[in-house]
Every structure is written in structure tokens, then in C-alpha cells.
């Protein structure tokens, strides 16, 4: 990875890298802060472990930035895989800030916690107020679908097929798979309300992807969209409880500002389980290392029972 970074920096700026620092990463890529002796001096270089992800993120940040209230990184350039570049590369602006996922809400003043929560939710609402009149689908698509449930149905079925493969490989909890099958059988009972407005979503809007200023008084930036598309805006909401989001009251604040659908709890549990299963499959990760799926599956089953669907 270091050789890839040195190669693209030389190609773009004709200087040698002075310093590179691994800032983080996950199943899909690695993020480095790169310092060099010319403008812009510090940049973020993201290396992708899977093809196509650099172009996807470029388009997603571009789309979200047009609606955002919080800053998103300025995009500089991309490099495809080639002889001296073994990974797809995206270069973007370095934004100073503290990772919000590492901030303890109880260590903040009430005013600071409230400011941060308000800014995070107002930014999400700004995304969600952006409607694609052409319909539901991926950023940059040539064709869109008029109704969400019709668009999402084949996606849900494809995730169930991935779960079946994992089950055959011994990488899937049998009870969780049974609940997924039940949910697919009752798809129309869960998604019984039409969703006609295709709204812009971040797709991974949780505290790990938000930056707080160094005073710890304000949210200052958003990074790392994933599955960003024109969708049911409530698809974004289960992430608000992830990391330390509950301590900041993010979901409750969102619902105060924007009432949710009457079947939101059903949809939320469905989105969470199916999205997380899809993530584990695509990242080729054994979900049993994290042990979250049984609880997510039970939550979906419990809410289906509560609604007398099963």
C-alpha cells in the first residue's frame, strides 16, 4: 500500500511523500493521511480493496455534498488499478476533527451534547429533503424505479440468497436464516405502506462517520458514505443507534423533527438484519466473530410477532 501511495503522489505532484499515517479503514479499504512538500501539503488517500468502490464513493460524496449542512471532503482525483497502482485510489481533502464515535456524551456539557446532536440530525434531514423525481436507485444510474418496495424486493431476495450460501458454508446462524426466510415470505406485510418519494440517503450514517471539532462543541464534518442512493429515507435510521448514537439521543431527535412511518419498527428491524448480513457476505467476514446477528434476527422476529405477522 505504501508503494502505491508513493507512486500516485509522484505521478500527480512530482514530489516524494514526507510522511504517511494510517488513519483507519475497514473491510473495504484503508485510509491514509499523506504529507508532502507542496500544496495541499496534507491529503487523504483512500485505497480500496474491491473494484468499483472508488468511483462509487466519488459519486456519492459529490451527490451528498450538494445537500449537506455539514462539510464533506473536497474530492481531488482518482487513480485506477494499473502497473504501479495495485489498488483503486481516491484522493480527497484532509478534514481536521475528532471521531464522534470516540466521544463520551457524559463528558460533554449538556449544551455541547445538544448542539452536536442537533447538527448531526439537521444534516441528515437535509440529505433526506433531497428527492430524485426520476425514482429509486443508485447514484449515477441511467434508469430508476418508481416505487421503493418494487426496487428493494430483489435486493432483499439477493441478500437472502447470500445468507443461504453462508449457511451452506457453516458461516450463518440457522435460526437467523429461518427468520430471514420468514421475513421474505411476509415482505408485503412488512412493507405494506407505499414509499413514493426517492430521498437521498448516506447509507452508513453513524457516529463513526462524523467528525467533531476539537472544542467538542460542534459537529464539523461527515465522511464515508456507503450504499448511498435514492431510497426510503428511513433506511438510514437504524444506524443512528449504532456506536454512541443512543447516548446522544439521535434517533429520538430525528423522530421529533420528522415523524416516521407507522411500520417503521418493522422496516427498521428488516433493514438492519438484511443490511448487516449483506455486509458480512460482501466483506467475506465470518459474522460469528462479532455475534450481533442473533440479536438482530430476534429483534425482527419479535416485532413481526408483535404485529401478528408470524
mmCIF file of C-alpha atoms in Angstrom:
data_model
loop_
_atom_site.group_PDB
_atom_site.id
_atom_site.type_symbol
_atom_site.label_atom_id
_atom_site.label_comp_id
_atom_site.label_asym_id
_atom_site.label_seq_id
_atom_site.Cartn_x
_atom_site.Cartn_y
_atom_site.Cartn_z
ATOM 1 C CA UNK A 1 0.000 0.000 0.000
ATOM 2 C CA UNK A 2 2.839 2.396 0.794
ATOM 3 C CA UNK A 3 4.359 1.827 -2.643
ATOM 4 C CA UNK A 4 1.006 2.561 -4.279
ATOM 5 C CA UNK A 5 0.740 5.848 -2.380
ATOM 6 C CA UNK A 6 4.295 6.878 -3.242
ATOM 7 C CA UNK A 7 3.668 6.078 -6.893
ATOM 8 C CA UNK A 8 0.447 8.094 -7.234
ATOM 9 C CA UNK A 9 1.839 11.081 -5.317
ATOM 10 C CA UNK A 10 4.886 11.168 -7.587
ATOM 11 C CA UNK A 11 2.659 10.899 -10.656
ATOM 12 C CA UNK A 12 0.335 13.700 -9.530
ATOM 13 C CA UNK A 13 2.719 16.121 -7.778
ATOM 14 C CA UNK A 14 6.274 15.048 -8.732
ATOM 15 C CA UNK A 15 7.349 15.060 -5.096
ATOM 16 C CA UNK A 16 8.231 12.394 -2.574
ATOM 17 C CA UNK A 17 5.950 11.593 0.333
ATOM 18 C CA UNK A 18 7.269 13.080 3.562
ATOM 19 C CA UNK A 19 5.028 11.109 5.875
ATOM 20 C CA UNK A 20 2.070 8.766 5.692
ATOM 21 C CA UNK A 21 -0.125 7.785 8.606
ATOM 22 C CA UNK A 22 -2.754 5.065 8.646
ATOM 23 C CA UNK A 23 -5.936 6.800 9.798
ATOM 24 C CA UNK A 24 -8.227 3.815 9.744
ATOM 25 C CA UNK A 25 -10.121 1.507 7.480
ATOM 26 C CA UNK A 26 -12.433 -1.415 7.408
ATOM 27 C CA UNK A 27 -13.407 -4.375 5.297
ATOM 28 C CA UNK A 28 -13.413 -2.408 2.050
ATOM 29 C CA UNK A 29 -10.386 -0.138 2.188
ATOM 30 C CA UNK A 30 -7.666 1.709 4.082
ATOM 31 C CA UNK A 31 -7.371 5.451 4.719
ATOM 32 C CA UNK A 32 -4.027 7.285 4.976
ATOM 33 C CA UNK A 33 -3.072 10.850 5.815
ATOM 34 C CA UNK A 34 -0.311 11.763 3.398
ATOM 35 C CA UNK A 35 2.020 14.722 3.942
ATOM 36 C CA UNK A 36 4.114 16.188 1.112
ATOM 37 C CA UNK A 37 6.223 19.308 0.457
ATOM 38 C CA UNK A 38 3.730 21.073 -1.829
ATOM 39 C CA UNK A 39 0.124 22.216 -1.828
ATOM 40 C CA UNK A 40 -2.178 20.963 -0.454
ATOM 41 C CA UNK A 41 0.541 19.575 1.910
ATOM 42 C CA UNK A 42 -1.855 17.149 3.615
ATOM 43 C CA UNK A 43 -4.322 14.951 1.781
ATOM 44 C CA UNK A 44 -6.336 11.851 2.472
ATOM 45 C CA UNK A 45 -5.589 8.867 0.263
ATOM 46 C CA UNK A 46 -8.111 6.050 0.330
ATOM 47 C CA UNK A 47 -7.127 2.653 -1.094
ATOM 48 C CA UNK A 48 -9.948 0.263 -1.992
ATOM 49 C CA UNK A 49 -9.787 -3.494 -1.586
ATOM 50 C CA UNK A 50 -12.619 -4.118 -4.051
ATOM 51 C CA UNK A 51 -13.073 -2.871 -7.632
ATOM 52 C CA UNK A 52 -15.525 -0.095 -8.413
ATOM 53 C CA UNK A 53 -15.649 1.330 -4.903
ATOM 54 C CA UNK A 54 -13.599 4.453 -5.650
ATOM 55 C CA UNK A 55 -15.969 5.587 -8.413
ATOM 56 C CA UNK A 56 -18.977 4.805 -6.235
ATOM 57 C CA UNK A 57 -17.689 6.846 -3.309
ATOM 58 C CA UNK A 58 -16.687 9.742 -5.558
ATOM 59 C CA UNK A 59 -20.227 9.962 -6.962
ATOM 60 C CA UNK A 60 -21.804 9.550 -3.533
ATOM 61 C CA UNK A 61 -19.760 12.293 -1.861
ATOM 62 C CA UNK A 62 -20.449 14.541 -4.827
ATOM 63 C CA UNK A 63 -24.210 13.998 -4.524
ATOM 64 C CA UNK A 64 -24.343 14.344 -0.734
ATOM 65 C CA UNK A 65 -22.188 17.486 -0.710
ATOM 66 C CA UNK A 66 -24.809 19.373 -2.705
ATOM 67 C CA UNK A 67 -27.368 18.898 0.081
ATOM 68 C CA UNK A 68 -25.147 18.750 3.158
ATOM 69 C CA UNK A 69 -25.187 21.208 6.032
ATOM 70 C CA UNK A 70 -22.036 19.688 7.494
ATOM 71 C CA UNK A 71 -18.862 19.775 5.451
ATOM 72 C CA UNK A 72 -17.827 16.788 3.379
ATOM 73 C CA UNK A 73 -14.314 16.326 1.991
ATOM 74 C CA UNK A 74 -13.441 18.040 -1.274
ATOM 75 C CA UNK A 75 -12.637 15.458 -3.932
ATOM 76 C CA UNK A 76 -9.305 15.777 -5.722
ATOM 77 C CA UNK A 77 -8.717 12.857 -8.088
ATOM 78 C CA UNK A 78 -8.932 9.105 -8.647
ATOM 79 C CA UNK A 79 -6.461 6.548 -9.964
ATOM 80 C CA UNK A 80 -7.480 3.151 -11.341
ATOM 81 C CA UNK A 81 -5.558 -0.081 -10.831
ATOM 82 C CA UNK A 82 -2.563 -0.197 -13.179
ATOM 83 C CA UNK A 83 1.042 -1.412 -13.312
ATOM 84 C CA UNK A 84 2.356 0.641 -10.379
ATOM 85 C CA UNK A 85 -1.012 1.132 -8.701
ATOM 86 C CA UNK A 86 -2.288 -2.089 -7.131
ATOM 87 C CA UNK A 87 -5.408 -0.551 -5.594
ATOM 88 C CA UNK A 88 -8.073 1.870 -6.726
ATOM 89 C CA UNK A 89 -7.200 5.252 -5.223
ATOM 90 C CA UNK A 90 -9.305 8.254 -4.224
ATOM 91 C CA UNK A 91 -7.617 11.449 -3.042
ATOM 92 C CA UNK A 92 -9.584 13.959 -1.033
ATOM 93 C CA UNK A 93 -9.314 16.862 1.356
ATOM 94 C CA UNK A 94 -7.980 16.263 4.857
ATOM 95 C CA UNK A 95 -10.539 17.451 7.397
ATOM 96 C CA UNK A 96 -9.455 18.117 10.941
ATOM 97 C CA UNK A 97 -11.659 16.776 13.698
ATOM 98 C CA UNK A 98 -12.278 14.142 16.330
ATOM 99 C CA UNK A 99 -14.125 10.948 15.537
ATOM 100 C CA UNK A 100 -17.574 11.326 17.075
ATOM 101 C CA UNK A 101 -17.765 7.608 17.811
ATOM 102 C CA UNK A 102 -14.999 8.016 20.374
ATOM 103 C CA UNK A 103 -16.643 10.888 22.268
ATOM 104 C CA UNK A 104 -18.341 10.087 25.579
ATOM 105 C CA UNK A 105 -21.586 12.035 25.748
ATOM 106 C CA UNK A 106 -21.473 12.104 29.537
ATOM 107 C CA UNK A 107 -18.171 14.010 29.423
ATOM 108 C CA UNK A 108 -19.728 16.887 27.473
ATOM 109 C CA UNK A 109 -21.765 19.782 28.744
ATOM 110 C CA UNK A 110 -25.478 19.491 28.100
ATOM 111 C CA UNK A 111 -25.276 22.411 25.671
ATOM 112 C CA UNK A 112 -22.439 20.839 23.678
ATOM 113 C CA UNK A 113 -24.166 17.462 23.503
ATOM 114 C CA UNK A 114 -27.374 19.122 22.334
ATOM 115 C CA UNK A 115 -25.550 21.235 19.729
ATOM 116 C CA UNK A 116 -23.762 18.188 18.322
ATOM 117 C CA UNK A 117 -26.942 16.115 18.180
ATOM 118 C CA UNK A 118 -28.909 18.912 16.517
ATOM 119 C CA UNK A 119 -26.234 19.486 13.884
ATOM 120 C CA UNK A 120 -25.941 15.778 13.093
ATOM 121 C CA UNK A 121 -29.701 15.328 12.687
ATOM 122 C CA UNK A 122 -30.265 18.578 10.794
ATOM 123 C CA UNK A 123 -27.613 17.459 8.333
ATOM 124 C CA UNK A 124 -29.303 14.075 7.878
ATOM 125 C CA UNK A 125 -32.652 15.770 7.346
ATOM 126 C CA UNK A 126 -31.041 17.945 4.682
ATOM 127 C CA UNK A 127 -29.974 14.816 2.805
ATOM 128 C CA UNK A 128 -33.448 13.362 3.161
ATOM 129 C CA UNK A 129 -35.114 16.511 1.839
ATOM 130 C CA UNK A 130 -33.389 15.893 -1.497
ATOM 131 C CA UNK A 131 -35.833 14.000 -3.713
ATOM 132 C CA UNK A 132 -35.000 12.340 -7.015
ATOM 133 C CA UNK A 133 -38.057 12.848 -9.254
ATOM 134 C CA UNK A 134 -36.866 10.024 -11.537
ATOM 135 C CA UNK A 135 -37.278 7.463 -8.747
ATOM 136 C CA UNK A 136 -35.321 4.983 -6.640
ATOM 137 C CA UNK A 137 -31.846 3.683 -7.418
ATOM 138 C CA UNK A 138 -28.108 4.140 -7.225
ATOM 139 C CA UNK A 139 -26.353 7.460 -7.693
ATOM 140 C CA UNK A 140 -25.437 7.789 -11.357
ATOM 141 C CA UNK A 141 -27.943 5.209 -12.587
ATOM 142 C CA UNK A 142 -29.328 5.550 -16.096
ATOM 143 C CA UNK A 143 -32.730 4.192 -15.039
ATOM 144 C CA UNK A 144 -34.711 4.384 -11.816
ATOM 145 C CA UNK A 145 -37.703 2.560 -10.313
ATOM 146 C CA UNK A 146 -40.933 4.380 -9.459
ATOM 147 C CA UNK A 147 -41.747 2.615 -6.181
ATOM 148 C CA UNK A 148 -39.398 1.655 -3.353
ATOM 149 C CA UNK A 149 -40.864 -1.713 -2.423
ATOM 150 C CA UNK A 150 -40.528 -2.901 -6.019
ATOM 151 C CA UNK A 151 -36.948 -1.639 -6.135
ATOM 152 C CA UNK A 152 -35.915 -3.126 -2.797
ATOM 153 C CA UNK A 153 -37.629 -6.526 -3.162
ATOM 154 C CA UNK A 154 -34.977 -8.088 -5.487
ATOM 155 C CA UNK A 155 -32.222 -6.635 -3.294
ATOM 156 C CA UNK A 156 -33.720 -8.350 -0.242
ATOM 157 C CA UNK A 157 -34.040 -11.623 -2.162
ATOM 158 C CA UNK A 158 -30.405 -11.399 -3.281
ATOM 159 C CA UNK A 159 -29.312 -10.935 0.343
ATOM 160 C CA UNK A 160 -31.313 -13.992 1.352
ATOM 161 C CA UNK A 161 -29.500 -15.935 -1.383
ATOM 162 C CA UNK A 162 -26.161 -14.772 0.065
ATOM 163 C CA UNK A 163 -27.299 -15.864 3.519
ATOM 164 C CA UNK A 164 -28.189 -19.307 2.127
ATOM 165 C CA UNK A 165 -24.666 -19.651 0.703
ATOM 166 C CA UNK A 166 -23.183 -18.681 4.065
ATOM 167 C CA UNK A 167 -25.442 -21.217 5.780
ATOM 168 C CA UNK A 168 -24.162 -23.944 3.445
ATOM 169 C CA UNK A 169 -20.599 -22.897 4.309
ATOM 170 C CA UNK A 170 -21.285 -23.016 8.045
ATOM 171 C CA UNK A 171 -20.906 -19.233 8.357
ATOM 172 C CA UNK A 172 -24.533 -18.370 9.096
ATOM 173 C CA UNK A 173 -26.724 -18.833 12.153
ATOM 174 C CA UNK A 174 -29.520 -21.293 11.172
ATOM 175 C CA UNK A 175 -32.133 -19.551 13.340
ATOM 176 C CA UNK A 176 -31.271 -16.162 11.853
ATOM 177 C CA UNK A 177 -31.621 -17.625 8.371
ATOM 178 C CA UNK A 178 -35.042 -19.057 9.276
ATOM 179 C CA UNK A 179 -36.159 -15.600 10.419
ATOM 180 C CA UNK A 180 -34.872 -14.048 7.194
ATOM 181 C CA UNK A 181 -36.926 -16.568 5.205
ATOM 182 C CA UNK A 182 -39.993 -15.717 7.275
ATOM 183 C CA UNK A 183 -39.445 -12.012 6.688
ATOM 184 C CA UNK A 184 -39.158 -12.521 2.931
ATOM 185 C CA UNK A 185 -42.361 -14.600 2.947
ATOM 186 C CA UNK A 186 -44.081 -11.687 4.691
ATOM 187 C CA UNK A 187 -42.339 -8.917 2.720
ATOM 188 C CA UNK A 188 -45.643 -7.349 1.644
ATOM 189 C CA UNK A 189 -46.921 -7.438 5.245
ATOM 190 C CA UNK A 190 -43.834 -5.563 6.426
ATOM 191 C CA UNK A 191 -43.677 -3.063 3.562
ATOM 192 C CA UNK A 192 -47.423 -2.540 3.322
ATOM 193 C CA UNK A 193 -47.236 1.248 3.060
ATOM 194 C CA UNK A 194 -46.158 2.676 -0.309
ATOM 195 C CA UNK A 195 -42.982 4.774 -0.305
ATOM 196 C CA UNK A 196 -43.220 7.055 -3.306
ATOM 197 C CA UNK A 197 -40.542 9.689 -2.720
ATOM 198 C CA UNK A 198 -36.994 8.653 -3.542
ATOM 199 C CA UNK A 199 -34.898 10.512 -0.993
ATOM 200 C CA UNK A 200 -31.124 10.842 -0.785
ATOM 201 C CA UNK A 201 -29.557 8.690 1.948
ATOM 202 C CA UNK A 202 -25.990 8.443 3.251
ATOM 203 C CA UNK A 203 -26.278 4.704 3.836
ATOM 204 C CA UNK A 204 -23.840 4.486 6.747
ATOM 205 C CA UNK A 205 -24.796 7.495 8.853
ATOM 206 C CA UNK A 206 -23.440 6.676 12.292
ATOM 207 C CA UNK A 207 -21.159 8.407 14.775
ATOM 208 C CA UNK A 208 -18.040 6.680 13.426
ATOM 209 C CA UNK A 209 -18.513 8.622 10.183
ATOM 210 C CA UNK A 210 -18.961 12.045 11.776
ATOM 211 C CA UNK A 211 -16.245 14.429 12.934
ATOM 212 C CA UNK A 212 -16.485 16.729 15.960
ATOM 213 C CA UNK A 213 -14.434 19.923 16.252
ATOM 214 C CA UNK A 214 -11.554 19.979 18.713
ATOM 215 C CA UNK A 215 -13.543 22.080 21.188
ATOM 216 C CA UNK A 216 -16.059 19.200 21.334
ATOM 217 C CA UNK A 217 -18.863 21.714 20.967
ATOM 218 C CA UNK A 218 -19.958 21.156 17.360
ATOM 219 C CA UNK A 219 -20.185 18.526 14.656
ATOM 220 C CA UNK A 220 -17.981 19.663 11.795
ATOM 221 C CA UNK A 221 -17.917 17.065 9.001
ATOM 222 C CA UNK A 222 -19.299 13.815 7.589
ATOM 223 C CA UNK A 223 -17.266 11.140 5.814
ATOM 224 C CA UNK A 224 -17.544 7.640 4.299
ATOM 225 C CA UNK A 225 -20.943 7.177 2.684
ATOM 226 C CA UNK A 226 -21.814 3.582 1.825
ATOM 227 C CA UNK A 227 -24.873 2.335 -0.045
ATOM 228 C CA UNK A 228 -25.697 5.994 -0.643
ATOM 229 C CA UNK A 229 -28.607 6.107 -3.091
ATOM 230 C CA UNK A 230 -32.139 7.389 -3.626
ATOM 231 C CA UNK A 231 -34.175 5.270 -1.244
ATOM 232 C CA UNK A 232 -36.623 5.098 1.628
ATOM 233 C CA UNK A 233 -35.183 7.758 3.937
ATOM 234 C CA UNK A 234 -35.919 5.507 6.921
ATOM 235 C CA UNK A 235 -33.296 3.077 5.638
ATOM 236 C CA UNK A 236 -30.733 5.454 7.208
ATOM 237 C CA UNK A 237 -32.239 5.437 10.675
ATOM 238 C CA UNK A 238 -31.147 2.191 12.344
ATOM 239 C CA UNK A 239 -27.575 3.432 12.120
ATOM 240 C CA UNK A 240 -28.406 6.330 14.440
ATOM 241 C CA UNK A 241 -28.397 3.946 17.414
ATOM 242 C CA UNK A 242 -25.014 2.457 16.499
ATOM 243 C CA UNK A 243 -21.742 3.336 18.270
ATOM 244 C CA UNK A 244 -22.628 6.021 20.858
ATOM 245 C CA UNK A 245 -25.636 7.364 18.953
ATOM 246 C CA UNK A 246 -28.102 6.362 21.670
ATOM 247 C CA UNK A 247 -26.190 8.399 24.250
ATOM 248 C CA UNK A 248 -26.621 11.450 22.009
ATOM 249 C CA UNK A 249 -30.318 10.686 21.515
ATOM 250 C CA UNK A 250 -30.008 10.795 17.731
ATOM 251 C CA UNK A 251 -32.931 8.612 16.709
ATOM 252 C CA UNK A 252 -35.331 10.198 19.182
ATOM 253 C CA UNK A 253 -34.308 13.659 17.987
ATOM 254 C CA UNK A 254 -34.813 12.676 14.357
ATOM 255 C CA UNK A 255 -38.309 11.389 15.124
ATOM 256 C CA UNK A 256 -39.146 14.610 16.965
ATOM 257 C CA UNK A 257 -38.251 16.588 13.865
ATOM 258 C CA UNK A 258 -39.557 14.142 11.266
ATOM 259 C CA UNK A 259 -42.315 11.679 12.217
ATOM 260 C CA UNK A 260 -41.650 8.164 10.947
ATOM 261 C CA UNK A 261 -43.972 5.700 9.214
ATOM 262 C CA UNK A 262 -46.370 3.621 11.298
ATOM 263 C CA UNK A 263 -44.491 0.484 10.184
ATOM 264 C CA UNK A 264 -41.087 1.988 10.918
ATOM 265 C CA UNK A 265 -40.162 -0.542 13.614
ATOM 266 C CA UNK A 266 -40.846 -3.410 11.213
ATOM 267 C CA UNK A 267 -38.805 -1.800 8.456
ATOM 268 C CA UNK A 268 -36.001 -0.814 10.774
ATOM 269 C CA UNK A 269 -35.507 -4.370 12.039
ATOM 270 C CA UNK A 270 -35.685 -5.729 8.480
ATOM 271 C CA UNK A 271 -33.186 -3.181 7.125
ATOM 272 C CA UNK A 272 -30.750 -3.778 9.962
ATOM 273 C CA UNK A 273 -30.647 -7.569 9.705
ATOM 274 C CA UNK A 274 -30.546 -7.735 5.914
ATOM 275 C CA UNK A 275 -28.028 -4.909 5.508
ATOM 276 C CA UNK A 276 -25.658 -6.373 8.079
ATOM 277 C CA UNK A 277 -25.868 -9.862 6.515
ATOM 278 C CA UNK A 278 -25.110 -8.333 3.124
ATOM 279 C CA UNK A 279 -22.118 -6.546 4.619
ATOM 280 C CA UNK A 280 -20.671 -9.716 6.146
ATOM 281 C CA UNK A 281 -21.046 -11.590 2.864
ATOM 282 C CA UNK A 282 -19.527 -8.880 0.665
ATOM 283 C CA UNK A 283 -16.637 -8.339 3.095
ATOM 284 C CA UNK A 284 -16.050 -12.108 3.324
ATOM 285 C CA UNK A 285 -16.155 -11.914 7.118
ATOM 286 C CA UNK A 286 -17.342 -14.621 9.478
ATOM 287 C CA UNK A 287 -20.234 -12.968 11.293
ATOM 288 C CA UNK A 288 -19.774 -15.287 14.274
ATOM 289 C CA UNK A 289 -16.694 -13.287 15.271
ATOM 290 C CA UNK A 290 -18.977 -10.366 16.152
ATOM 291 C CA UNK A 291 -22.052 -12.256 17.429
ATOM 292 C CA UNK A 292 -24.500 -9.428 16.611
ATOM 293 C CA UNK A 293 -26.716 -11.237 14.126
ATOM 294 C CA UNK A 294 -28.665 -13.416 16.616
ATOM 295 C CA UNK A 295 -29.875 -10.326 18.477
ATOM 296 C CA UNK A 296 -30.750 -8.501 15.255
ATOM 297 C CA UNK A 297 -32.652 -11.547 13.966
ATOM 298 C CA UNK A 298 -34.548 -11.883 17.256
ATOM 299 C CA UNK A 299 -35.492 -8.199 17.114
ATOM 300 C CA UNK A 300 -37.004 -8.716 13.663
ATOM 301 C CA UNK A 301 -38.843 -11.851 14.756
ATOM 302 C CA UNK A 302 -40.169 -10.175 17.912
ATOM 303 C CA UNK A 303 -41.574 -7.188 16.049
ATOM 304 C CA UNK A 304 -43.170 -9.474 13.422
ATOM 305 C CA UNK A 305 -44.830 -11.409 16.248
ATOM 306 C CA UNK A 306 -45.929 -8.157 17.900
ATOM 307 C CA UNK A 307 -47.620 -7.152 14.653
ATOM 308 C CA UNK A 308 -49.110 -10.663 14.352
ATOM 309 C CA UNK A 309 -47.377 -11.208 11.032
ATOM 310 C CA UNK A 310 -45.992 -14.581 12.189
#
